[in-house]
Amino acid sequence: MTFQPVVPLTGYVGWRFLQRTLEAQQDTFNQSQPVVRDTNYFRENIAKVNTAEELVADRRLLSVALGAFGLDDDINNKFFIEKVLSDGIVEEDALANRLSDKRYLAFASAFGLGNGDIPRTGLTFFADEIVGRFEKQQFARAVGDSNQDMRLALNTDDSLNDIVANNQTNTGRWFSIMGDAPLRKVFENALGLPSSIGTIDIDQQLVAFQDRAMAVFGTDDVSEIANPDNQEDLIRLFLVRSEASQIGAFSSGSVALSLLQSIPSPVQKLTP
């Protein structure tokens, strides 16, 4: 039986408790039999994989591979996943480069199974690298069974680091944040942006995100927001605002009104 993480409190108080107990809880989770079976199988077999087709053909390996990037729900989308992997990341028109959700880009980059890529599956450290990500993601997934906001907060670090690593420009990083649905929710809540912002022009969304980031963090540089201190502020604001909205402390109308009063005029066309 898989160990079920303990999160007795909600909001930022719950997050601080989880952070204090995270190492012990993560270790216990990692040693649970279902996790051990999956990770041992991955370690023993991943070096034999040299193509996207081979990875997709082994459901147990694919489950760990996808789970390491929060893409568990794609386990049955074999044709799509094979295409993502086999296209690689070298060519500009590769599928992973064209998808707005950059978790696929991080996934394809990590495995290196595409045309023109160098396969990474045989590297001595590769199995441990993916297993480490898998354990973190699956622990967060288990936390999400009782508190979805905590799951989003736990995944913020890896998601932001992947985006910084796989995008060379700050604008590209913001577009990647907006394309990553879980991470986007963290930023929207933390920055006080209503979800309805997604209905306006993408360039206007970019202005709104960057302007609010500048107001909150004093910078709109994603690499700076990804540093530990700013990340903690991001998570704190996300959890505080999320909990407040759940208990009705702030109405969606007041959040939208605040947005309209504080961001540049092009975004004032937003209807909350």
mmCIF file of C-alpha atoms in Angstrom:
data_model
loop_
_atom_site.group_PDB
_atom_site.id
_atom_site.type_symbol
_atom_site.label_atom_id
_atom_site.label_comp_id
_atom_site.label_asym_id
_atom_site.label_seq_id
_atom_site.Cartn_x
_atom_site.Cartn_y
_atom_site.Cartn_z
ATOM 1 C CA MET A 1 0.000 0.000 0.000
ATOM 2 C CA THR A 2 1.273 3.482 -0.883
ATOM 3 C CA PHE A 3 1.934 5.819 2.029
ATOM 4 C CA GLN A 4 -0.626 8.638 2.130
ATOM 5 C CA PRO A 5 1.003 12.008 2.933
ATOM 6 C CA VAL A 6 -0.226 13.830 6.031
ATOM 7 C CA VAL A 7 -1.407 17.417 5.508
ATOM 8 C CA PRO A 8 -3.607 18.255 8.522
ATOM 9 C CA LEU A 9 -3.899 21.973 7.775
ATOM 10 C CA THR A 10 -4.822 24.040 4.728
ATOM 11 C CA GLY A 11 -3.441 27.233 3.252
ATOM 12 C CA TYR A 12 -0.004 28.626 3.992
ATOM 13 C CA VAL A 13 -0.012 27.227 7.538
ATOM 14 C CA GLY A 14 -0.490 23.770 6.027
ATOM 15 C CA TRP A 15 2.313 24.456 3.561
ATOM 16 C CA ARG A 16 4.738 25.345 6.362
ATOM 17 C CA PHE A 17 3.829 22.105 8.158
ATOM 18 C CA LEU A 18 4.365 20.142 4.948
ATOM 19 C CA GLN A 19 7.750 21.782 4.392
ATOM 20 C CA ARG A 20 8.885 20.895 7.928
ATOM 21 C CA THR A 21 7.910 17.248 7.478
ATOM 22 C CA LEU A 22 8.611 16.922 3.753
ATOM 23 C CA GLU A 23 11.888 15.014 3.881
ATOM 24 C CA ALA A 24 10.555 12.351 6.255
ATOM 25 C CA GLN A 25 7.229 12.026 4.441
ATOM 26 C CA GLN A 26 8.903 11.869 1.016
ATOM 27 C CA ASP A 27 11.313 9.161 2.196
ATOM 28 C CA THR A 28 8.469 7.075 3.607
ATOM 29 C CA PHE A 29 6.501 7.489 0.390
ATOM 30 C CA ASN A 30 9.504 6.482 -1.718
ATOM 31 C CA GLN A 31 9.874 3.249 0.261
ATOM 32 C CA SER A 32 6.248 2.156 -0.208
ATOM 33 C CA GLN A 33 5.978 -1.037 -2.239
ATOM 34 C CA PRO A 34 4.155 0.292 -5.344
ATOM 35 C CA VAL A 35 6.696 3.081 -5.748
ATOM 36 C CA VAL A 36 9.665 0.763 -5.152
ATOM 37 C CA ARG A 37 8.374 -1.748 -7.715
ATOM 38 C CA ASP A 38 7.957 0.948 -10.379
ATOM 39 C CA THR A 39 11.271 2.693 -9.739
ATOM 40 C CA ASN A 40 13.289 -0.549 -9.529
ATOM 41 C CA TYR A 41 11.846 -1.695 -12.857
ATOM 42 C CA PHE A 42 12.716 1.636 -14.433
ATOM 43 C CA ARG A 43 16.291 1.530 -13.143
ATOM 44 C CA GLU A 44 16.775 -2.027 -14.400
ATOM 45 C CA ASN A 45 15.352 -1.502 -17.889
ATOM 46 C CA ILE A 46 15.568 2.096 -19.104
ATOM 47 C CA ALA A 47 19.135 1.748 -20.453
ATOM 48 C CA LYS A 48 17.820 -0.807 -22.970
ATOM 49 C CA VAL A 49 15.608 1.874 -24.573
ATOM 50 C CA ASN A 50 17.077 3.686 -27.572
ATOM 51 C CA THR A 51 13.987 4.846 -29.480
ATOM 52 C CA ALA A 52 10.652 6.498 -28.783
ATOM 53 C CA GLU A 53 8.879 3.403 -30.084
ATOM 54 C CA GLU A 54 10.643 1.185 -27.536
ATOM 55 C CA LEU A 55 9.722 3.435 -24.626
ATOM 56 C CA VAL A 56 6.067 3.714 -25.626
ATOM 57 C CA ALA A 57 5.854 -0.062 -26.077
ATOM 58 C CA ASP A 58 6.727 -0.683 -22.412
ATOM 59 C CA ARG A 59 3.823 0.609 -20.335
ATOM 60 C CA ARG A 60 5.667 0.248 -17.021
ATOM 61 C CA LEU A 61 8.610 2.320 -18.223
ATOM 62 C CA LEU A 62 6.321 4.833 -19.880
ATOM 63 C CA SER A 63 4.314 5.229 -16.680
ATOM 64 C CA VAL A 64 7.397 6.330 -14.763
ATOM 65 C CA ALA A 65 8.647 8.476 -17.658
ATOM 66 C CA LEU A 66 5.372 10.380 -17.958
ATOM 67 C CA GLY A 67 4.823 10.487 -14.209
ATOM 68 C CA ALA A 68 8.162 12.235 -13.761
ATOM 69 C CA PHE A 69 6.816 15.227 -15.703
ATOM 70 C CA GLY A 70 3.250 15.305 -14.404
ATOM 71 C CA LEU A 71 1.950 13.823 -17.664
ATOM 72 C CA ASP A 72 0.394 10.694 -16.120
ATOM 73 C CA ASP A 73 -2.931 11.223 -17.876
ATOM 74 C CA ASP A 74 -1.264 10.700 -21.275
ATOM 75 C CA ILE A 75 -0.434 7.049 -20.599
ATOM 76 C CA ASN A 76 -2.960 5.866 -23.218
ATOM 77 C CA ASN A 77 -2.072 8.530 -25.810
ATOM 78 C CA LYS A 78 0.715 6.395 -27.225
ATOM 79 C CA PHE A 79 0.771 7.798 -30.756
ATOM 80 C CA PHE A 80 0.922 11.365 -29.448
ATOM 81 C CA ILE A 81 3.683 10.610 -26.928
ATOM 82 C CA GLU A 82 5.726 8.707 -29.482
ATOM 83 C CA LYS A 83 5.450 11.698 -31.817
ATOM 84 C CA VAL A 84 6.571 14.091 -29.070
ATOM 85 C CA LEU A 85 9.606 11.919 -28.348
ATOM 86 C CA SER A 86 10.543 10.963 -31.905
ATOM 87 C CA ASP A 87 10.369 14.561 -33.141
ATOM 88 C CA GLY A 88 12.843 15.550 -30.453
ATOM 89 C CA ILE A 89 13.636 19.210 -29.831
ATOM 90 C CA VAL A 90 16.302 20.078 -32.398
ATOM 91 C CA GLU A 91 14.020 21.126 -35.249
ATOM 92 C CA GLU A 92 11.960 24.280 -34.817
ATOM 93 C CA ASP A 93 8.804 22.542 -36.049
ATOM 94 C CA ALA A 94 9.196 19.552 -33.687
ATOM 95 C CA LEU A 95 5.933 18.853 -31.885
ATOM 96 C CA ALA A 96 7.318 19.543 -28.410
ATOM 97 C CA ASN A 97 8.480 22.971 -29.578
ATOM 98 C CA ARG A 98 5.052 23.806 -30.975
ATOM 99 C CA LEU A 99 2.969 22.727 -27.984
ATOM 100 C CA SER A 100 2.028 25.507 -25.561
ATOM 101 C CA ASP A 101 2.408 23.128 -22.583
ATOM 102 C CA LYS A 102 6.177 23.041 -22.166
ATOM 103 C CA ARG A 103 6.116 19.993 -19.909
ATOM 104 C CA TYR A 104 6.299 18.054 -23.172
ATOM 105 C CA LEU A 105 9.402 19.981 -24.167
ATOM 106 C CA ALA A 106 11.071 19.144 -20.857
ATOM 107 C CA PHE A 107 10.018 15.508 -21.285
ATOM 108 C CA ALA A 108 11.397 15.208 -24.829
ATOM 109 C CA SER A 109 14.571 17.060 -23.873
ATOM 110 C CA ALA A 110 15.210 14.796 -20.884
ATOM 111 C CA PHE A 111 15.009 11.566 -22.906
ATOM 112 C CA GLY A 112 16.717 12.681 -26.125
ATOM 113 C CA LEU A 113 15.044 10.074 -28.326
ATOM 114 C CA GLY A 114 14.310 12.262 -31.347
ATOM 115 C CA ASN A 115 15.976 12.729 -34.705
ATOM 116 C CA GLY A 116 19.171 14.688 -34.207
ATOM 117 C CA ASP A 117 19.024 14.268 -30.430
ATOM 118 C CA ILE A 118 21.543 12.314 -28.372
ATOM 119 C CA PRO A 119 19.747 9.556 -26.389
ATOM 120 C CA ARG A 120 20.223 10.089 -22.665
ATOM 121 C CA THR A 121 18.663 6.810 -21.510
ATOM 122 C CA GLY A 122 22.024 5.030 -21.331
ATOM 123 C CA LEU A 123 23.753 7.659 -19.208
ATOM 124 C CA THR A 124 24.810 6.324 -15.811
ATOM 125 C CA PHE A 125 22.918 9.010 -13.889
ATOM 126 C CA PHE A 126 19.817 9.097 -16.092
ATOM 127 C CA ALA A 127 17.701 6.536 -14.222
ATOM 128 C CA ASP A 128 18.280 8.261 -10.881
ATOM 129 C CA GLU A 129 17.483 11.644 -12.443
ATOM 130 C CA ILE A 130 14.092 10.493 -13.739
ATOM 131 C CA VAL A 131 13.293 8.397 -10.673
ATOM 132 C CA GLY A 132 13.944 11.413 -8.450
ATOM 133 C CA ARG A 133 11.501 13.488 -10.469
ATOM 134 C CA PHE A 134 8.977 10.646 -10.511
ATOM 135 C CA GLU A 135 9.063 10.253 -6.732
ATOM 136 C CA LYS A 136 8.551 13.991 -6.208
ATOM 137 C CA GLN A 137 5.715 14.169 -8.726
ATOM 138 C CA GLN A 138 3.939 11.123 -7.360
ATOM 139 C CA PHE A 139 4.247 12.362 -3.793
ATOM 140 C CA ALA A 140 2.712 15.657 -4.917
ATOM 141 C CA ARG A 141 -0.023 13.720 -6.717
ATOM 142 C CA ALA A 142 -0.774 11.832 -3.486
ATOM 143 C CA VAL A 143 -0.889 15.137 -1.573
ATOM 144 C CA GLY A 144 -3.336 16.371 -4.198
ATOM 145 C CA ASP A 145 -5.784 13.627 -3.269
ATOM 146 C CA SER A 146 -6.519 15.634 -0.131
ATOM 147 C CA ASN A 147 -5.392 19.141 -1.127
ATOM 148 C CA GLN A 148 -4.963 20.082 -4.779
ATOM 149 C CA ASP A 149 -3.469 23.481 -3.967
ATOM 150 C CA MET A 150 -0.637 21.789 -2.085
ATOM 151 C CA ARG A 151 0.061 19.621 -5.113
ATOM 152 C CA LEU A 152 0.324 22.689 -7.319
ATOM 153 C CA ALA A 153 2.644 24.360 -4.817
ATOM 154 C CA LEU A 154 4.901 21.289 -4.582
ATOM 155 C CA ASN A 155 5.271 21.109 -8.364
ATOM 156 C CA THR A 156 6.121 24.787 -8.797
ATOM 157 C CA ASP A 157 9.872 24.372 -8.314
ATOM 158 C CA ASP A 158 10.442 21.730 -11.014
ATOM 159 C CA SER A 159 8.050 23.420 -13.434
ATOM 160 C CA LEU A 160 9.734 26.822 -13.136
ATOM 161 C CA ASN A 161 13.223 25.349 -13.404
ATOM 162 C CA ASP A 162 12.240 23.425 -16.553
ATOM 163 C CA ILE A 163 10.855 26.586 -18.120
ATOM 164 C CA VAL A 164 13.982 28.592 -17.328
ATOM 165 C CA ALA A 165 16.197 25.815 -18.690
ATOM 166 C CA ASN A 166 14.265 25.270 -21.921
ATOM 167 C CA ASN A 167 13.531 28.881 -22.926
ATOM 168 C CA GLN A 168 16.222 31.407 -23.754
ATOM 169 C CA THR A 169 14.104 34.578 -23.598
ATOM 170 C CA ASN A 170 12.039 36.063 -20.800
ATOM 171 C CA THR A 171 9.052 36.477 -23.123
ATOM 172 C CA GLY A 172 9.294 32.816 -24.096
ATOM 173 C CA ARG A 173 9.349 31.850 -20.427
ATOM 174 C CA TRP A 174 6.183 33.823 -19.720
ATOM 175 C CA PHE A 175 4.412 32.209 -22.657
ATOM 176 C CA SER A 176 5.503 28.814 -21.297
ATOM 177 C CA ILE A 177 4.081 29.678 -17.868
ATOM 178 C CA MET A 178 0.799 30.666 -19.496
ATOM 179 C CA GLY A 179 0.773 27.394 -21.437
ATOM 180 C CA ASP A 180 1.386 25.185 -18.391
ATOM 181 C CA ALA A 181 -2.095 24.897 -16.852
ATOM 182 C CA PRO A 182 -1.038 23.912 -13.293
ATOM 183 C CA LEU A 183 1.719 26.526 -13.096
ATOM 184 C CA ARG A 184 -0.491 29.145 -14.708
ATOM 185 C CA LYS A 185 -3.044 28.648 -11.924
ATOM 186 C CA VAL A 186 -0.359 29.276 -9.303
ATOM 187 C CA PHE A 187 0.686 32.510 -11.010
ATOM 188 C CA GLU A 188 -2.870 33.690 -11.668
ATOM 189 C CA ASN A 189 -3.860 33.297 -8.022
ATOM 190 C CA ALA A 190 -0.599 34.642 -6.610
ATOM 191 C CA LEU A 191 -0.706 37.724 -8.837
ATOM 192 C CA GLY A 192 -4.406 38.377 -8.265
ATOM 193 C CA LEU A 193 -5.393 37.746 -11.875
ATOM 194 C CA PRO A 194 -8.890 36.350 -12.575
ATOM 195 C CA SER A 195 -9.087 33.126 -14.593
ATOM 196 C CA SER A 196 -11.146 35.026 -17.177
ATOM 197 C CA ILE A 197 -7.929 36.715 -18.293
ATOM 198 C CA GLY A 198 -7.466 33.646 -20.476
ATOM 199 C CA THR A 199 -10.236 34.903 -22.768
ATOM 200 C CA ILE A 200 -8.353 37.986 -23.956
ATOM 201 C CA ASP A 201 -5.613 38.355 -26.571
ATOM 202 C CA ILE A 202 -2.455 36.418 -25.663
ATOM 203 C CA ASP A 203 -0.232 39.484 -25.980
ATOM 204 C CA GLN A 204 -2.494 41.384 -23.594
ATOM 205 C CA GLN A 205 -2.284 38.449 -21.184
ATOM 206 C CA LEU A 206 1.495 38.711 -21.336
ATOM 207 C CA VAL A 207 1.322 42.405 -20.428
ATOM 208 C CA ALA A 208 -0.951 41.621 -17.475
ATOM 209 C CA PHE A 209 1.260 38.847 -16.091
ATOM 210 C CA GLN A 210 4.445 40.872 -16.442
ATOM 211 C CA ASP A 211 2.934 44.032 -14.990
ATOM 212 C CA ARG A 212 1.541 42.230 -11.957
ATOM 213 C CA ALA A 213 4.828 40.363 -11.443
ATOM 214 C CA MET A 214 6.658 43.696 -11.456
ATOM 215 C CA ALA A 215 4.244 45.069 -8.863
ATOM 216 C CA VAL A 216 4.451 41.996 -6.612
ATOM 217 C CA PHE A 217 8.085 40.903 -6.956
ATOM 218 C CA GLY A 218 9.749 44.057 -8.213
ATOM 219 C CA THR A 219 10.748 42.169 -11.365
ATOM 220 C CA ASP A 220 9.167 40.416 -14.308
ATOM 221 C CA ASP A 221 12.294 38.328 -14.945
ATOM 222 C CA VAL A 222 11.169 34.694 -14.655
ATOM 223 C CA SER A 223 14.673 33.520 -13.730
ATOM 224 C CA GLU A 224 14.601 35.877 -10.734
ATOM 225 C CA ILE A 225 11.092 34.818 -9.736
ATOM 226 C CA ALA A 226 12.373 31.217 -9.823
ATOM 227 C CA ASN A 227 14.947 31.879 -7.097
ATOM 228 C CA PRO A 228 14.055 30.317 -3.709
ATOM 229 C CA ASP A 229 12.995 33.501 -1.878
ATOM 230 C CA ASN A 230 10.717 34.733 -4.652
ATOM 231 C CA GLN A 231 9.352 31.227 -5.184
ATOM 232 C CA GLU A 232 8.377 31.048 -1.532
ATOM 233 C CA ASP A 233 6.605 34.408 -1.859
ATOM 234 C CA LEU A 234 4.858 33.133 -4.993
ATOM 235 C CA ILE A 235 3.608 30.029 -3.178
ATOM 236 C CA ARG A 236 2.594 31.992 -0.082
ATOM 237 C CA LEU A 237 0.516 34.422 -2.123
ATOM 238 C CA PHE A 238 -1.006 31.580 -4.132
ATOM 239 C CA LEU A 239 -2.098 29.655 -1.040
ATOM 240 C CA VAL A 240 -3.310 32.697 0.885
ATOM 241 C CA ARG A 241 -5.388 34.012 -2.030
ATOM 242 C CA SER A 242 -6.683 30.550 -2.886
ATOM 243 C CA GLU A 243 -7.828 29.868 0.675
ATOM 244 C CA ALA A 244 -9.372 33.327 0.943
ATOM 245 C CA SER A 245 -11.360 32.815 -2.261
ATOM 246 C CA GLN A 246 -12.604 29.443 -1.013
ATOM 247 C CA ILE A 247 -14.032 30.953 2.160
ATOM 248 C CA GLY A 248 -15.538 33.862 0.274
ATOM 249 C CA ALA A 249 -13.262 36.533 1.707
ATOM 250 C CA PHE A 250 -12.757 37.986 -1.754
ATOM 251 C CA SER A 251 -15.337 37.972 -4.492
ATOM 252 C CA SER A 252 -14.255 37.345 -8.072
ATOM 253 C CA GLY A 253 -15.662 40.765 -8.874
ATOM 254 C CA SER A 254 -13.390 42.557 -6.417
ATOM 255 C CA VAL A 255 -10.318 40.716 -7.728
ATOM 256 C CA ALA A 256 -11.208 41.647 -11.296
ATOM 257 C CA LEU A 257 -11.844 45.263 -10.264
ATOM 258 C CA SER A 258 -8.434 45.392 -8.588
ATOM 259 C CA LEU A 259 -6.862 44.041 -11.773
ATOM 260 C CA LEU A 260 -8.579 46.648 -13.935
ATOM 261 C CA GLN A 261 -7.337 49.409 -11.666
ATOM 262 C CA SER A 262 -3.726 48.248 -11.641
ATOM 263 C CA ILE A 263 -2.726 47.008 -15.101
ATOM 264 C CA PRO A 264 -2.122 48.902 -18.344
ATOM 265 C CA SER A 265 -5.011 50.119 -20.441
ATOM 266 C CA PRO A 266 -4.875 47.387 -23.168
ATOM 267 C CA VAL A 267 -5.949 44.822 -20.581
ATOM 268 C CA GLN A 268 -8.773 46.975 -19.254
ATOM 269 C CA LYS A 269 -10.931 45.380 -21.940
ATOM 270 C CA LEU A 270 -11.072 42.316 -19.704
ATOM 271 C CA THR A 271 -14.531 41.314 -18.538
ATOM 272 C CA PRO A 272 -14.384 39.482 -15.196
#
